[in-house]
Amino acid sequence: MTVLSVNVNKIAVLRNSRGGAEPDVVRAARACLDAGAHGITVHPRPDARHIRADDVYALAELTRVRGVEFNIEGNPFAPPRDGYPGLFELCQRTRPAQATLVPDGDDQLTSDHGFDFIRDAETLRPRIAELRALGCRVSVFADADRAGIELAAALGADRVELYTGPYAEAHAQGRSDTAVAAFAAAARRAQAAGLGVNAGHDLSQANLGAFLRGVPNVLEVSIGHALIGEALYQGLDATVRAYLRVIGEAA
């Protein structure tokens, strides 16, 4: 069955908007795990707009103690700066189960596209090798409609994470069937090349079930923005359990 990794970035956004330590990112992550989430995802950015390095270290310890997956997302090409040691250094210090490479920059409000595997091949290859040498499973962010998704396997990646923003938009407009077909085709191409398939971005309780029913053998979904937003009304425990029901019903 597809596993659920909860992205807790938005908890850190709320904390940072006021300063101090509340709401507590680790406490929120613990609540998600208590409700049955299979893992925790973070996406620290160089500008520390939400998750900070100290959060990464604390969540790494929580997930280690709980025996669940820790997934660190980030741009492998972003240089270190004050307060941000770089993706590789964070992974070296915490040894997450999975490192997800995403081509985002400071000027992006959120991740909104995958890698061009044809253009980026020779720069990605050594970064993937470095992370795999740490014992991390490596996933790379990918657009379903971009040619060359199969090349991620030749670069040494273990998985691709399909960027599902376009699917979520199509679902909201009542065009989910066509979008699902495109994502299913991309997943099959990746799987034929030996890659596992993850998915994430703008997935919600409303659109997740149709996606999982239509796209074969999705190993993991990483969900943050919608889940945390829904939890403002329903509570974290109830919301995580609701997502797990959606996943179970789609299996």
Coordinates of C-alpha atoms in Angstrom, one line a residue:
M1 CA 0.0 0.0 0.0
T2 CA 1.1 3.6 -0.6
V3 CA 2.7 5.1 2.4
L4 CA 2.0 8.6 3.7
S5 CA 4.8 11.0 4.6
V6 CA 3.6 14.2 6.2
N7 CA 5.4 17.4 5.3
V8 CA 5.6 19.7 8.3
N9 CA 6.9 22.8 6.6
K10 CA 3.7 24.7 7.2
I11 CA 4.0 24.2 11.0
A12 CA 7.3 26.0 10.8
V13 CA 5.9 28.8 8.7
L14 CA 3.3 29.5 11.4
R15 CA 6.0 29.4 14.1
N16 CA 8.3 31.6 12.3
S17 CA 5.6 34.2 11.6
R18 CA 5.5 35.0 15.3
G19 CA 9.0 33.9 16.5
G20 CA 9.6 31.7 19.4
A21 CA 9.0 28.0 19.5
E22 CA 5.2 27.6 19.0
P23 CA 3.7 25.7 17.3
D24 CA 6.3 23.0 18.0
V25 CA 7.3 21.3 14.8
V26 CA 8.5 18.1 16.6
R27 CA 5.3 17.9 18.6
A28 CA 3.2 18.2 15.4
A29 CA 5.3 15.5 13.7
R30 CA 4.8 13.3 16.7
A31 CA 1.1 13.8 16.5
C32 CA 1.1 12.8 12.9
L33 CA 3.0 9.6 13.6
D34 CA 0.8 8.8 16.5
A35 CA -2.2 9.0 14.1
G36 CA -0.5 6.5 11.8
A37 CA 1.6 8.5 9.3
H38 CA 4.4 6.4 7.9
G39 CA 7.0 9.1 7.8
I40 CA 7.9 12.8 8.0
T41 CA 9.1 15.1 5.2
V42 CA 10.8 18.4 5.4
H43 CA 12.0 20.8 2.7
P44 CA 14.5 23.2 4.3
R45 CA 15.4 26.1 2.1
P46 CA 18.5 28.3 2.2
D47 CA 16.5 31.4 3.2
A48 CA 15.1 29.4 6.3
R49 CA 11.6 30.6 5.5
H50 CA 10.2 27.6 7.4
I51 CA 12.1 24.5 8.4
R52 CA 15.5 25.3 9.8
A53 CA 18.6 23.2 10.3
D54 CA 17.8 22.7 14.0
D55 CA 14.4 21.4 13.1
V56 CA 16.0 18.9 10.7
Y57 CA 18.2 17.6 13.5
A58 CA 15.4 17.3 16.0
L59 CA 13.1 15.5 13.5
A60 CA 15.8 13.2 12.5
E61 CA 16.1 12.1 16.1
L62 CA 12.3 11.7 16.4
T63 CA 12.0 9.6 13.3
R64 CA 15.0 7.5 14.4
V65 CA 13.5 6.7 17.7
R66 CA 10.1 6.0 16.2
G67 CA 11.6 3.8 13.5
V68 CA 9.9 5.6 10.6
E69 CA 11.1 7.2 7.4
F70 CA 12.6 10.7 7.3
N71 CA 12.6 12.4 3.9
I72 CA 14.6 15.5 3.4
E73 CA 13.9 17.5 0.2
G74 CA 16.0 20.2 -1.3
N75 CA 18.0 21.7 -4.1
P76 CA 21.3 19.8 -4.4
F77 CA 22.9 22.8 -6.1
A78 CA 22.0 25.5 -3.6
P79 CA 25.2 26.6 -1.9
P80 CA 25.5 26.7 1.9
R81 CA 24.9 30.0 3.6
D82 CA 24.5 31.3 7.2
G83 CA 22.0 29.0 8.9
Y84 CA 21.8 26.6 6.0
P85 CA 24.7 24.1 5.7
G86 CA 23.5 22.7 2.4
L87 CA 21.4 19.6 1.5
F88 CA 24.4 17.2 1.5
E89 CA 25.6 18.4 4.9
L90 CA 22.1 18.0 6.4
C91 CA 21.9 14.5 5.0
Q92 CA 25.4 13.6 6.1
R93 CA 24.6 14.7 9.7
T94 CA 21.1 13.0 9.8
R95 CA 21.3 10.1 7.4
P96 CA 17.6 10.2 6.3
A97 CA 16.0 7.2 4.7
Q98 CA 15.3 9.3 1.6
A99 CA 16.7 12.4 0.0
T100 CA 14.5 14.0 -2.6
L101 CA 16.2 16.4 -5.0
V102 CA 14.1 19.4 -6.2
P103 CA 15.2 22.1 -8.6
D104 CA 13.8 25.1 -6.7
G105 CA 15.3 28.5 -6.1
D106 CA 14.8 31.3 -3.5
D107 CA 12.5 33.2 -5.8
Q108 CA 10.0 30.3 -6.0
L109 CA 7.1 30.4 -3.5
T110 CA 6.9 26.6 -3.8
S111 CA 8.3 23.9 -5.9
D112 CA 6.7 24.1 -9.3
H113 CA 8.6 21.9 -11.7
G114 CA 10.8 18.9 -12.0
F115 CA 14.3 18.4 -13.4
D116 CA 15.2 18.4 -17.1
F117 CA 17.0 15.0 -17.0
I118 CA 18.5 15.5 -20.4
R119 CA 20.0 18.9 -19.6
D120 CA 20.8 18.3 -16.0
A121 CA 22.2 14.7 -16.3
E122 CA 25.9 15.4 -15.7
T123 CA 25.4 17.8 -12.9
L124 CA 22.9 15.5 -11.1
R125 CA 24.9 12.3 -11.4
P126 CA 27.6 13.1 -8.9
R127 CA 25.1 14.6 -6.4
I128 CA 23.0 11.5 -6.5
A129 CA 26.1 9.3 -6.0
E130 CA 27.2 11.3 -3.0
L131 CA 23.8 10.9 -1.3
R132 CA 23.6 7.2 -2.1
A133 CA 27.0 6.8 -0.6
L134 CA 25.5 8.1 2.7
G135 CA 22.9 5.3 2.6
C136 CA 20.1 7.5 1.4
R137 CA 17.5 6.3 -1.1
V138 CA 17.5 9.1 -3.7
S139 CA 14.3 10.4 -5.3
V140 CA 14.3 13.2 -7.9
F141 CA 11.4 15.6 -8.7
A142 CA 10.0 15.0 -12.1
D143 CA 7.3 16.4 -14.5
A144 CA 5.0 13.8 -15.9
D145 CA 4.9 15.5 -19.3
R146 CA 8.6 15.9 -19.7
A147 CA 10.6 13.6 -22.0
G148 CA 13.5 11.7 -20.4
I149 CA 12.0 10.6 -17.1
E150 CA 13.6 7.2 -17.6
L151 CA 17.1 8.8 -17.6
A152 CA 16.8 9.2 -13.8
A153 CA 17.6 5.5 -13.4
A154 CA 20.8 5.8 -15.5
L155 CA 21.8 8.7 -13.2
G156 CA 21.6 6.5 -10.2
A157 CA 18.3 7.6 -8.7
D158 CA 16.2 5.1 -6.9
R159 CA 12.9 6.8 -7.4
V160 CA 11.2 9.8 -9.1
E161 CA 8.6 11.9 -7.3
L162 CA 6.0 13.0 -9.8
Y163 CA 5.1 16.7 -9.4
T164 CA 1.4 16.5 -9.1
G165 CA 0.5 20.2 -9.2
P166 CA -0.9 20.0 -12.7
Y167 CA -3.0 17.0 -11.7
A168 CA -4.5 18.9 -8.8
E169 CA -5.3 21.8 -11.0
A170 CA -6.9 19.6 -13.6
H171 CA -8.9 17.8 -10.9
A172 CA -10.2 21.1 -9.6
Q173 CA -11.4 22.0 -13.1
G174 CA -13.1 18.6 -13.6
R175 CA -10.5 17.3 -16.0
S176 CA -8.9 14.7 -13.7
D177 CA -9.4 11.7 -16.1
T178 CA -7.1 13.1 -18.8
A179 CA -4.5 14.2 -16.2
V180 CA -4.5 10.8 -14.5
A181 CA -3.8 9.1 -17.8
A182 CA -0.8 11.3 -18.4
F183 CA 0.6 10.6 -14.9
A184 CA -0.1 6.8 -15.2
A185 CA 1.9 6.8 -18.5
A186 CA 4.8 8.6 -16.8
A187 CA 4.7 6.2 -13.9
R188 CA 4.8 3.2 -16.2
R189 CA 7.8 4.6 -18.1
A190 CA 9.7 5.2 -14.9
Q191 CA 8.8 1.8 -13.5
A192 CA 9.9 0.1 -16.7
A193 CA 13.3 1.7 -16.2
G194 CA 13.5 0.3 -12.7
L195 CA 12.5 3.4 -10.8
G196 CA 10.1 3.5 -7.9
V197 CA 7.4 6.2 -8.1
N198 CA 6.5 8.7 -5.4
A199 CA 4.1 11.6 -5.8
G200 CA 3.6 15.0 -4.2
H201 CA 2.4 18.6 -4.4
D202 CA -1.2 19.9 -4.0
L203 CA -2.5 16.5 -3.2
S204 CA -5.5 16.6 -0.9
Q205 CA -8.3 14.5 0.5
A206 CA -10.4 15.6 -2.4
N207 CA -8.1 14.5 -5.2
L208 CA -5.8 11.8 -3.7
G209 CA -8.1 8.8 -4.1
A210 CA -8.6 9.3 -7.9
F211 CA -4.9 9.8 -8.4
L212 CA -4.0 6.5 -6.5
R213 CA -6.7 4.6 -8.3
G214 CA -5.5 5.7 -11.7
V215 CA -1.7 5.7 -11.3
P216 CA -0.2 2.3 -10.7
N217 CA 2.0 1.3 -7.8
V218 CA 2.7 4.7 -6.2
L219 CA 5.0 3.9 -3.3
E220 CA 4.7 7.1 -1.3
V221 CA 2.9 10.4 -1.2
S222 CA 4.3 13.4 0.5
I223 CA 1.6 15.8 1.6
G224 CA 1.9 19.0 3.6
H225 CA 0.0 22.2 2.6
A226 CA -3.4 20.7 2.1
L227 CA -3.1 18.3 5.1
I228 CA -2.0 21.1 7.5
G229 CA -4.7 23.4 6.2
E230 CA -7.4 20.8 6.6
A231 CA -6.1 20.0 10.1
L232 CA -6.9 23.6 11.2
Y233 CA -10.6 22.5 11.0
Q234 CA -10.4 18.8 11.8
G235 CA -7.3 18.4 14.0
L236 CA -4.0 16.7 13.0
D237 CA -5.0 13.3 14.3
A238 CA -8.3 13.2 12.5
T239 CA -6.8 14.6 9.3
V240 CA -4.0 12.1 9.1
R241 CA -6.4 9.3 9.8
A242 CA -8.7 10.6 7.0
Y243 CA -5.8 10.5 4.5
L244 CA -4.9 7.0 5.6
R245 CA -8.5 5.9 4.9
V246 CA -8.4 7.5 1.4
I247 CA -5.1 5.6 0.7
G248 CA -6.6 2.4 2.1
E249 CA -9.8 2.7 0.0
A250 CA -7.7 3.3 -3.2
A251 CA -5.5 0.2 -2.7

